Tab-separated table of C-alpha atoms in Angstrom:
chain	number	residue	atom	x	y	z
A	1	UNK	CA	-5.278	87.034	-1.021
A	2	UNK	CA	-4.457	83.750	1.408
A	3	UNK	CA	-2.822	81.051	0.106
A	4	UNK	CA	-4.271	77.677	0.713
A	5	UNK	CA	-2.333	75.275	1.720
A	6	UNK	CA	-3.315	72.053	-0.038
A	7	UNK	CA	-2.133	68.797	1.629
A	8	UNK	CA	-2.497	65.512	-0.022
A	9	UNK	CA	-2.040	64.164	-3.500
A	10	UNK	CA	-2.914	65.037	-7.065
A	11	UNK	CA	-4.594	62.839	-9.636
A	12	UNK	CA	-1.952	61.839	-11.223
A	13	UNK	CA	0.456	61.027	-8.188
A	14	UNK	CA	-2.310	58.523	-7.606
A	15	UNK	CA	-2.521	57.094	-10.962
A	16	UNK	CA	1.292	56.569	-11.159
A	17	UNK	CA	1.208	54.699	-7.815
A	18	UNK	CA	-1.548	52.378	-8.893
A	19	UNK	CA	0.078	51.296	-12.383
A	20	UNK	CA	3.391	50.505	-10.911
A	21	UNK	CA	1.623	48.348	-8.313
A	22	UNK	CA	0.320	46.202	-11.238
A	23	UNK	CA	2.942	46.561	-13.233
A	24	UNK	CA	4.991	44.543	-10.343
A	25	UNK	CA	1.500	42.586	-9.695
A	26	UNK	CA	2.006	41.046	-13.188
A	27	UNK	CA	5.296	40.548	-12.663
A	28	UNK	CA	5.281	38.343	-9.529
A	29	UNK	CA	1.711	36.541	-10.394
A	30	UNK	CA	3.696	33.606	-12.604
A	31	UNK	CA	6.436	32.732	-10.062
A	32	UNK	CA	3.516	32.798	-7.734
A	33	UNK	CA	2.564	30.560	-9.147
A	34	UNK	CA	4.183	28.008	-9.778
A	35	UNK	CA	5.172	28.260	-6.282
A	36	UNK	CA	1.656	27.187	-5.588
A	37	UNK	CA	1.819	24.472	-7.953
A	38	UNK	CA	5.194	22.824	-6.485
A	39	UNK	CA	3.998	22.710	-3.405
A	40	UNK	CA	0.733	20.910	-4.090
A	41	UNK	CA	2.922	18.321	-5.871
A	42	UNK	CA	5.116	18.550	-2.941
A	43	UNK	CA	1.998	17.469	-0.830
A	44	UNK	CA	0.611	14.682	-2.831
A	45	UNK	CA	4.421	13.240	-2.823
A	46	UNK	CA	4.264	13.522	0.762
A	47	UNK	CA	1.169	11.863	1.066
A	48	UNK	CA	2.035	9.145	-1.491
A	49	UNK	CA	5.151	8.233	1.141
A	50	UNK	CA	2.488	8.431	4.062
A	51	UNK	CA	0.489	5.571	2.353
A	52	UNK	CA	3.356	3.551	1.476
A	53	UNK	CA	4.552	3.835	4.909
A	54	UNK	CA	1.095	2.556	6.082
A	55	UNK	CA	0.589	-0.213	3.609
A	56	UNK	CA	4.575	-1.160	4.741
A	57	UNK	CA	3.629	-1.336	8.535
A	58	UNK	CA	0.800	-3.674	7.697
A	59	UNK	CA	2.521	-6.120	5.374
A	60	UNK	CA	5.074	-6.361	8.541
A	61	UNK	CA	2.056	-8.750	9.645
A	62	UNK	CA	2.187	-12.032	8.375
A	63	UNK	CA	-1.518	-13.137	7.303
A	64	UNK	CA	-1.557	-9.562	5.364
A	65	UNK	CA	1.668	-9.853	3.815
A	66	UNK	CA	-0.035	-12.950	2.167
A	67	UNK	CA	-3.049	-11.607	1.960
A	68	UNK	CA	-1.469	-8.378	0.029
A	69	UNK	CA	0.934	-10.732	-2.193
A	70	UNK	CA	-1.761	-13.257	-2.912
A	71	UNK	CA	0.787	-16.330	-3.161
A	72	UNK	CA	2.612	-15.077	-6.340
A	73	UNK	CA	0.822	-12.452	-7.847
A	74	UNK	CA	0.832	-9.490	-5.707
A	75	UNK	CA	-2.679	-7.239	-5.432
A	76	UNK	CA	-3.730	-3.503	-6.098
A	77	UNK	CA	-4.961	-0.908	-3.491
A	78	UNK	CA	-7.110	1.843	-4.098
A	79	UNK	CA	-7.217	4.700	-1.455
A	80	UNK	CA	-10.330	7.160	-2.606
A	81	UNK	CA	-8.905	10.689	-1.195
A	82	UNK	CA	-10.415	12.698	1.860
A	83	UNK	CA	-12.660	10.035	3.319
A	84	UNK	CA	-12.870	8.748	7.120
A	85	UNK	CA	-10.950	6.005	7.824
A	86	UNK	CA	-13.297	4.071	10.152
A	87	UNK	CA	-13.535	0.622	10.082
A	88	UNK	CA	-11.187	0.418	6.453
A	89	UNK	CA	-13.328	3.580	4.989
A	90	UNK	CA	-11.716	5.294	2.337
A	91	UNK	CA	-9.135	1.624	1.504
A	92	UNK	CA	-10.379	-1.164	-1.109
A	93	UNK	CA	-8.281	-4.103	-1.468
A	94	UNK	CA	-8.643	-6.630	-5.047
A	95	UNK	CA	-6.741	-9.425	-3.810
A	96	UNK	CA	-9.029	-12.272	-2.568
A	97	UNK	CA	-12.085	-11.413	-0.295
A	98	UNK	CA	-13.766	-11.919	2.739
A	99	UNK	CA	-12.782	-11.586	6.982
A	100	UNK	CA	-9.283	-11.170	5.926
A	101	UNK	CA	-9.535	-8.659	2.884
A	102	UNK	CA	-11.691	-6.055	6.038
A	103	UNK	CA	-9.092	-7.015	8.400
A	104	UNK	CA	-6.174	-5.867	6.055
A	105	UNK	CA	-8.102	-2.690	4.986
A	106	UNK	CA	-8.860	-2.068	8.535
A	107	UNK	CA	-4.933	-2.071	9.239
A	108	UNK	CA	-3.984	-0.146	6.866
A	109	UNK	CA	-6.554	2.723	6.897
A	110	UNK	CA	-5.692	2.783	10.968
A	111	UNK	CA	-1.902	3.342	9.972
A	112	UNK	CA	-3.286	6.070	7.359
A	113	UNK	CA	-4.207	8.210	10.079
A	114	UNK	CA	-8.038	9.398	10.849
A	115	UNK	CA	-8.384	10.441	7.177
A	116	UNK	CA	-6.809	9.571	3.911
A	117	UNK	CA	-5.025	12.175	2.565
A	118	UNK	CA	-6.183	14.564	-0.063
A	119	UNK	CA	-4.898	15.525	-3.856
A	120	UNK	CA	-4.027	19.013	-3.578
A	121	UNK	CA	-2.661	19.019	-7.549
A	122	UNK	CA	-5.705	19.348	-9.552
A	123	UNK	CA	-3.804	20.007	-13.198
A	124	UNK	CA	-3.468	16.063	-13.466
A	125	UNK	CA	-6.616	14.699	-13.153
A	126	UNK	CA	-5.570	12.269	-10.914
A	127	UNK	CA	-8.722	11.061	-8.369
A	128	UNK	CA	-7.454	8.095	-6.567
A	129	UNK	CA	-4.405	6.992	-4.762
A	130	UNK	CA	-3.288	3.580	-5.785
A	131	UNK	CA	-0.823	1.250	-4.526
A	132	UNK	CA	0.765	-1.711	-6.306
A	133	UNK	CA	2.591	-4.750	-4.381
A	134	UNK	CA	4.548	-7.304	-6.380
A	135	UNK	CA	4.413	-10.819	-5.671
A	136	UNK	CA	7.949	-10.107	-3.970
A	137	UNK	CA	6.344	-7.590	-1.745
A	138	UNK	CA	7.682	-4.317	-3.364
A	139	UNK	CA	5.257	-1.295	-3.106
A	140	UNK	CA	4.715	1.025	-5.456
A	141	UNK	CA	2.594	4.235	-4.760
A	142	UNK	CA	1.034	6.452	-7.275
A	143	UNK	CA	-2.175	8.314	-8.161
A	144	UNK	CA	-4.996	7.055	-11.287
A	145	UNK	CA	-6.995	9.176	-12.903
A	146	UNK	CA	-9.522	6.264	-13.228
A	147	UNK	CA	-9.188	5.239	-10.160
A	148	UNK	CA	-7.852	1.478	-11.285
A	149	UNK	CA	-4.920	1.616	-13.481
A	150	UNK	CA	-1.487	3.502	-12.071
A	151	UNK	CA	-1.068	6.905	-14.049
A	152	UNK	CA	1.747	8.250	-11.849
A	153	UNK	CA	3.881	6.655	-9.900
A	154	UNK	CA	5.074	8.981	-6.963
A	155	UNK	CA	6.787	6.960	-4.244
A	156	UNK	CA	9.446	5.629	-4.415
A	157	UNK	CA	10.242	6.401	-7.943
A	158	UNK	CA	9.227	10.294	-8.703
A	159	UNK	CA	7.183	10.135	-12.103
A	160	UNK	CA	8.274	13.093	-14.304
A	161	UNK	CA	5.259	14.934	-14.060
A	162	UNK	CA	6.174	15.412	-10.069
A	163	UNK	CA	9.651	16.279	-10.485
C-alpha cells in the first residue's frame, strides 16, 4: 500500500490559530482605543490653539482690537466647524455690526486658513468652536455644544474633559 503524503493543516490546527488571534484581538481593541480617542482630543486642542492664534493676529490690528473688545465689554466668536472660509464663511462675530463686524470676520477666517477646522471628538457633543475676549483683550478658546455658550474651554486652559 503507498503512503500519502498529506501536506497542509488539520482542522483543528486551524481552529487553534483563529481563537488565539481573537483572543489577542480582544485584548488590544480597548487600548486601541483610547488611542483613537486621545488623539482626536489631541486634534481639536490643536485646532482650538490654531483659532486663538488667528483671532490673536487680528486683534494685533487696531480698529478690530476695538471692534473685538467693544469698549469694555469684550465680544463672543463662533467658528461653525468644516466650512470655507471665503469672504468670513464659517466666523460670526456678536459684538456690534456692520462694515467693520465683515471686515473683522474676514481677518480672522483668512488667518484660519482655507477652512475652519473640524471636531474630530464626537463623545462630547460639542458642534461649534467658540472664542471669548475680555474687555482686557484675553482670549479664551473652547468648543459649545449649543453653539453659544462655552462648554469647554481648550486653549489656553485645558478643560478636564481634554486632559
Amino acid at each position: 500500500m503507498k503512503k500519502m503524503n498529506n501536506k497542509g493543516f488539520s482542522l483543528v490546527e486551524l481552529i487553534i490559530v483563529i481563537a488565539i488571534m481573537a483572543i489577542l484581538a480582544g485584548a488590544i481593541a480597548p487600548a486601541l482605543i483610547r488611542y483613537i480617542d486621545k488623539s482626536r482630543k489631541s486634534n481639536d486642542v490643536s485646532s482650538c490653539k490654531t483659532i486663538k492664534t488667528a483671532v490673536e493676529t487680528a486683534m494685533a490690528n487696531e480698529e478690530t482690537y476695538e471692534l473685538l473688545t467693544n469698549n469694555g465689554s469684550g465680544s463672543t466668536i463662533v467658528v461653525t466647524p468644516g466650512t470655507s472660509t471665503s469672504g468670513g464663511g464659517g466666523v460670526s462675530i456678536t459684538a456690534g455690526s456692520g462694515a467693520s463686524t465683515t471686515a473683522a470676520a474676514t481677518e480672522i477666517a483668512a488667518n484660519i486658513g482655507e477652512k475652519t477646522p473640524k471636531i474630530k471628538y464626537k463623545k462630547n457633543s460639542a458642534t461649534h468652536f467658540i472664542v471669548q475676549i475680555t474687555a482686557a483683550g484675553t482670549v479664551k478658546v473652547g468648543m459649545s455644544t449649543d453653539g453659544t455658550n462655552m462648554t469647554y474651554e481648550v486653549a489656553p486652559e485645558l478643560d478636564p474633559e481634554y486632559q
